Amino acid sequence: MLQRGFEEDGGALRAGDGGRPVPPPARDARPAPATAGRARARGSRSFWLKHLHQWHWVSAALCLVGMLLFAATGITLNHAADIGATPRVTTRTATLPSGLLEGLTAEPEGKRPLSAPLAAWVAREFGVDAAGRAAEWSGADIYLALPRPGGDGWISIDRETGEATHEVTSRGWIAILNDLHKGRDTGPAWRWFLDAFAAACLIFCLTGLVLLHLHAGGRPATWPVVGLGLVAPLVLALLFIH
């Protein structure tokens, strides 16, 4: 009998070997180098997209209200001369007790804070925390400047008569917001907030720039639009600012 010598494609049986099952040839389970490289690139891209989107939206959420405020006050500051405001001035007076007045006569001229008893009296009479604030001591009076966002204020105490005057000037909410924008007379806490807000804005912008880079391949207009945002203010500054 002729020996059959056929072999099935799957390699499961080989007749010439007596019909015993023969396993298929071993295949290399490792992907080709090009396929592995593409997989790593996709994994890296997914990693960065995930984390950049997270940083982008968190920084956007933190900056949202602040950016709206600064955008609005940027317009009002740019047109400050066109926005009228009527200052409102409030004046209050009081007279120092004789015990405090006697203590003032011996004080030399110069620039230094009010004494603790005098600062406590100012707080009771005018509701102003004067402790630690530097005042100008002259031969005639004591002058304490009280600058504030959107207005001004001061206290003057006559060293001879003890007559004290407290004046507050307010220019309205727009002036207050404009001064908050500039950080004018806002104190250290607001300045720290401005630094933190600026850092969050930088994170928002930089993560947005990297996201633009990652998505620019499918959006041909990306870099021309970004370039327009750079070139337009640069040209305006060079041509019209002298």
Tab-separated table of C-alpha atoms in Angstrom:
chain	number	residue	atom	x	y	z
A	1	MET	CA	0.000	0.000	0.000
A	2	LEU	CA	1.210	3.377	-0.899
A	3	GLN	CA	2.052	5.435	2.116
A	4	ARG	CA	-0.057	8.519	2.224
A	5	GLY	CA	2.066	11.595	2.716
A	6	PHE	CA	-0.400	14.367	3.079
A	7	GLU	CA	-0.249	17.043	5.720
A	8	GLU	CA	-3.080	19.239	6.861
A	9	ASP	CA	-2.456	23.003	6.790
A	10	GLY	CA	-3.079	23.357	10.499
A	11	GLY	CA	-0.393	20.786	11.213
A	12	ALA	CA	-2.741	18.857	13.516
A	13	LEU	CA	-2.190	15.413	11.942
A	14	ARG	CA	0.485	13.988	9.687
A	15	ALA	CA	-0.445	10.693	7.986
A	16	GLY	CA	3.141	9.635	7.381
A	17	ASP	CA	3.703	9.627	11.154
A	18	GLY	CA	1.015	7.099	11.780
A	19	GLY	CA	-1.709	9.625	12.446
A	20	ARG	CA	-0.242	10.787	15.708
A	21	PRO	CA	-1.129	14.399	16.644
A	22	VAL	CA	1.694	16.738	15.841
A	23	PRO	CA	1.612	20.255	17.371
A	24	PRO	CA	1.816	23.191	14.967
A	25	PRO	CA	5.160	24.958	14.625
A	26	ALA	CA	5.864	27.298	17.502
A	27	ARG	CA	5.153	30.937	16.700
A	28	ASP	CA	7.009	33.890	18.213
A	29	ALA	CA	4.548	35.620	20.591
A	30	ARG	CA	6.543	38.826	20.626
A	31	PRO	CA	5.166	41.583	18.382
A	32	ALA	CA	7.231	42.957	15.579
A	33	PRO	CA	9.483	45.884	16.559
A	34	ALA	CA	7.448	48.368	14.497
A	35	THR	CA	4.196	47.235	16.112
A	36	ALA	CA	5.712	47.456	19.600
A	37	GLY	CA	6.995	50.967	18.859
A	38	ARG	CA	3.565	52.116	17.724
A	39	ALA	CA	1.982	50.628	20.847
A	40	ARG	CA	4.463	52.441	23.082
A	41	ALA	CA	3.833	55.708	21.232
A	42	ARG	CA	0.066	55.311	21.641
A	43	GLY	CA	0.513	54.538	25.335
A	44	SER	CA	2.739	57.567	25.866
A	45	ARG	CA	0.315	59.816	23.981
A	46	SER	CA	-2.626	58.521	26.028
A	47	PHE	CA	-0.696	59.098	29.267
A	48	TRP	CA	0.136	62.699	28.417
A	49	LEU	CA	-3.321	63.473	27.063
A	50	LYS	CA	-4.922	62.184	30.243
A	51	HIS	CA	-2.695	64.139	32.616
A	52	LEU	CA	-2.580	67.296	30.519
A	53	HIS	CA	-6.372	67.367	30.244
A	54	GLN	CA	-6.616	66.926	34.015
A	55	TRP	CA	-4.176	69.752	34.778
A	56	HIS	CA	-5.824	71.900	32.100
A	57	TRP	CA	-9.367	71.636	33.426
A	58	VAL	CA	-8.346	71.945	37.096
A	59	SER	CA	-6.337	75.108	36.423
A	60	ALA	CA	-9.190	76.426	34.255
A	61	ALA	CA	-11.688	75.867	37.067
A	62	LEU	CA	-9.405	77.648	39.549
A	63	CYS	CA	-8.831	80.597	37.208
A	64	LEU	CA	-12.332	81.003	35.771
A	65	VAL	CA	-13.781	83.613	38.131
A	66	GLY	CA	-10.469	85.462	38.384
A	67	MET	CA	-10.064	85.598	34.600
A	68	LEU	CA	-13.598	86.965	34.209
A	69	LEU	CA	-12.819	89.634	36.826
A	70	PHE	CA	-9.512	90.601	35.236
A	71	ALA	CA	-10.970	90.623	31.719
A	72	ALA	CA	-13.830	92.906	32.807
A	73	THR	CA	-11.579	95.239	34.786
A	74	GLY	CA	-9.133	95.311	31.876
A	75	ILE	CA	-11.913	96.968	29.858
A	76	THR	CA	-12.844	99.391	32.648
A	77	LEU	CA	-9.192	100.339	33.203
A	78	ASN	CA	-8.709	100.882	29.488
A	79	HIS	CA	-11.672	103.293	29.502
A	80	ALA	CA	-11.223	104.774	32.973
A	81	ALA	CA	-11.442	108.328	31.641
A	82	ASP	CA	-14.824	107.575	30.058
A	83	ILE	CA	-16.364	106.085	33.206
A	84	GLY	CA	-17.513	108.840	35.512
A	85	ALA	CA	-17.536	108.449	39.274
A	86	THR	CA	-18.599	110.837	42.021
A	87	PRO	CA	-16.441	110.411	45.128
A	88	ARG	CA	-18.380	109.996	48.370
A	89	VAL	CA	-16.627	111.557	51.365
A	90	THR	CA	-17.468	110.650	54.968
A	91	THR	CA	-15.999	112.706	57.815
A	92	ARG	CA	-16.142	111.996	61.537
A	93	THR	CA	-14.629	113.940	64.428
A	94	ALA	CA	-13.834	113.230	68.063
A	95	THR	CA	-11.761	114.739	70.872
A	96	LEU	CA	-8.960	112.982	72.694
A	97	PRO	CA	-9.362	112.498	76.461
A	98	SER	CA	-7.118	114.785	78.472
A	99	GLY	CA	-5.013	111.866	79.722
A	100	LEU	CA	-4.072	110.827	76.181
A	101	LEU	CA	-3.592	114.425	75.069
A	102	GLU	CA	-1.054	115.108	77.814
A	103	GLY	CA	0.985	112.126	76.699
A	104	LEU	CA	1.268	113.468	73.147
A	105	THR	CA	3.152	116.632	74.067
A	106	ALA	CA	6.266	114.725	75.090
A	107	GLU	CA	6.425	112.633	71.914
A	108	PRO	CA	9.158	113.673	69.443
A	109	GLU	CA	8.566	114.232	65.753
A	110	GLY	CA	9.158	111.442	63.266
A	111	LYS	CA	7.449	108.464	61.660
A	112	ARG	CA	6.347	105.640	63.936
A	113	PRO	CA	3.192	103.754	65.008
A	114	LEU	CA	0.674	105.131	67.477
A	115	SER	CA	1.081	104.136	71.099
A	116	ALA	CA	-1.078	101.236	72.278
A	117	PRO	CA	-3.517	103.441	74.306
A	118	LEU	CA	-3.886	105.890	71.401
A	119	ALA	CA	-4.431	103.088	68.862
A	120	ALA	CA	-7.071	101.544	71.149
A	121	TRP	CA	-8.888	104.897	71.394
A	122	VAL	CA	-8.839	105.295	67.584
A	123	ALA	CA	-10.293	101.793	67.221
A	124	ARG	CA	-13.133	102.604	69.661
A	125	GLU	CA	-13.982	105.995	68.158
A	126	PHE	CA	-13.556	105.354	64.430
A	127	GLY	CA	-13.531	101.575	64.060
A	128	VAL	CA	-10.054	101.653	62.515
A	129	ASP	CA	-7.331	99.168	63.408
A	130	ALA	CA	-4.377	101.552	63.702
A	131	ALA	CA	-2.072	99.240	65.667
A	132	GLY	CA	1.291	98.864	63.989
A	133	ARG	CA	0.568	101.413	61.235
A	134	ALA	CA	3.261	104.043	60.787
A	135	ALA	CA	2.010	107.602	61.424
A	136	GLU	CA	3.708	110.919	60.718
A	137	TRP	CA	4.322	112.866	63.933
A	138	SER	CA	4.866	116.580	63.306
A	139	GLY	CA	4.924	119.491	65.724
A	140	ALA	CA	1.283	120.328	64.946
A	141	ASP	CA	-0.473	116.996	64.470
A	142	ILE	CA	-0.316	113.248	63.989
A	143	TYR	CA	-1.268	112.095	60.497
A	144	LEU	CA	-2.157	108.467	59.792
A	145	ALA	CA	-2.689	107.532	56.134
A	146	LEU	CA	-5.320	104.847	55.480
A	147	PRO	CA	-5.128	103.999	51.763
A	148	ARG	CA	-7.726	101.531	50.490
A	149	PRO	CA	-8.866	100.031	47.170
A	150	GLY	CA	-11.258	102.338	45.355
A	151	GLY	CA	-10.717	105.283	47.643
A	152	ASP	CA	-8.641	106.829	50.374
A	153	GLY	CA	-8.701	107.544	54.089
A	154	TRP	CA	-6.775	109.285	56.817
A	155	ILE	CA	-6.835	110.281	60.480
A	156	SER	CA	-5.419	113.540	61.794
A	157	ILE	CA	-4.998	114.324	65.510
A	158	ASP	CA	-4.163	117.856	66.608
A	159	ARG	CA	-1.425	117.592	69.235
A	160	GLU	CA	-2.452	120.847	70.914
A	161	THR	CA	-6.246	120.608	71.088
A	162	GLY	CA	-6.747	116.846	70.792
A	163	GLU	CA	-9.222	117.320	67.931
A	164	ALA	CA	-9.256	114.138	65.815
A	165	THR	CA	-10.669	113.888	62.293
A	166	HIS	CA	-11.296	110.705	60.328
A	167	GLU	CA	-12.095	111.032	56.624
A	168	VAL	CA	-12.940	108.251	54.166
A	169	THR	CA	-13.308	108.732	50.402
A	170	SER	CA	-15.007	106.088	48.245
A	171	ARG	CA	-15.107	106.188	44.434
A	172	GLY	CA	-17.486	103.275	43.887
A	173	TRP	CA	-17.361	99.586	43.032
A	174	ILE	CA	-15.701	100.013	39.646
A	175	ALA	CA	-12.798	101.858	41.275
A	176	ILE	CA	-12.537	99.110	43.896
A	177	LEU	CA	-12.388	96.380	41.230
A	178	ASN	CA	-9.863	98.376	39.204
A	179	ASP	CA	-7.595	98.684	42.237
A	180	LEU	CA	-7.959	94.957	42.929
A	181	HIS	CA	-6.828	94.367	39.347
A	182	LYS	CA	-3.727	96.514	39.945
A	183	GLY	CA	-3.096	95.263	43.480
A	184	ARG	CA	-3.187	98.864	44.710
A	185	ASP	CA	-3.435	99.287	48.485
A	186	THR	CA	-4.727	95.721	48.866
A	187	GLY	CA	-2.371	94.300	51.472
A	188	PRO	CA	-0.132	91.210	51.459
A	189	ALA	CA	-2.934	88.608	51.397
A	190	TRP	CA	-4.278	89.881	48.058
A	191	ARG	CA	-0.765	90.067	46.616
A	192	TRP	CA	-0.226	86.402	47.543
A	193	PHE	CA	-3.531	85.589	45.851
A	194	LEU	CA	-2.401	87.393	42.692
A	195	ASP	CA	0.798	85.322	42.644
A	196	ALA	CA	-1.138	82.057	43.049
A	197	PHE	CA	-3.665	83.129	40.412
A	198	ALA	CA	-0.877	84.006	37.966
A	199	ALA	CA	0.744	80.590	38.527
A	200	ALA	CA	-2.568	78.822	37.836
A	201	CYS	CA	-2.995	80.888	34.650
A	202	LEU	CA	0.479	79.855	33.505
A	203	ILE	CA	-0.375	76.185	34.055
A	204	PHE	CA	-3.638	76.645	32.148
A	205	CYS	CA	-1.894	78.312	29.188
A	206	LEU	CA	1.101	75.962	29.016
A	207	THR	CA	-1.011	72.796	29.210
A	208	GLY	CA	-3.249	74.296	26.536
A	209	LEU	CA	-0.207	74.889	24.333
A	210	VAL	CA	0.947	71.271	24.682
A	211	LEU	CA	-2.585	70.026	23.969
A	212	LEU	CA	-2.624	72.167	20.825
A	213	HIS	CA	0.629	70.483	19.790
A	214	LEU	CA	-0.797	66.998	20.371
A	215	HIS	CA	-3.968	67.749	18.382
A	216	ALA	CA	-2.421	69.945	15.691
A	217	GLY	CA	-1.908	67.037	13.287
A	218	GLY	CA	-5.624	66.826	12.551
A	219	ARG	CA	-6.263	70.572	12.738
A	220	PRO	CA	-4.214	72.426	10.114
A	221	ALA	CA	-5.371	75.870	11.272
A	222	THR	CA	-3.926	75.429	14.783
A	223	TRP	CA	-0.534	77.082	14.370
A	224	PRO	CA	-1.641	79.843	11.979
A	225	VAL	CA	-4.220	80.936	14.559
A	226	VAL	CA	-1.654	80.744	17.382
A	227	GLY	CA	0.770	82.749	15.250
A	228	LEU	CA	-1.893	85.387	14.607
A	229	GLY	CA	-2.350	85.780	18.354
A	230	LEU	CA	1.381	86.508	18.636
A	231	VAL	CA	1.881	88.654	15.542
A	232	ALA	CA	-1.184	90.924	15.873
A	233	PRO	CA	-0.268	92.584	19.222
A	234	LEU	CA	3.411	92.670	18.217
A	235	VAL	CA	2.638	94.572	15.008
A	236	LEU	CA	0.298	96.968	16.827
A	237	ALA	CA	2.957	97.672	19.451
A	238	LEU	CA	5.675	98.294	16.866
A	239	LEU	CA	3.544	100.513	14.636
A	240	PHE	CA	1.417	102.523	17.049
A	241	ILE	CA	3.244	102.684	20.395
A	242	HIS	CA	6.016	105.278	20.483
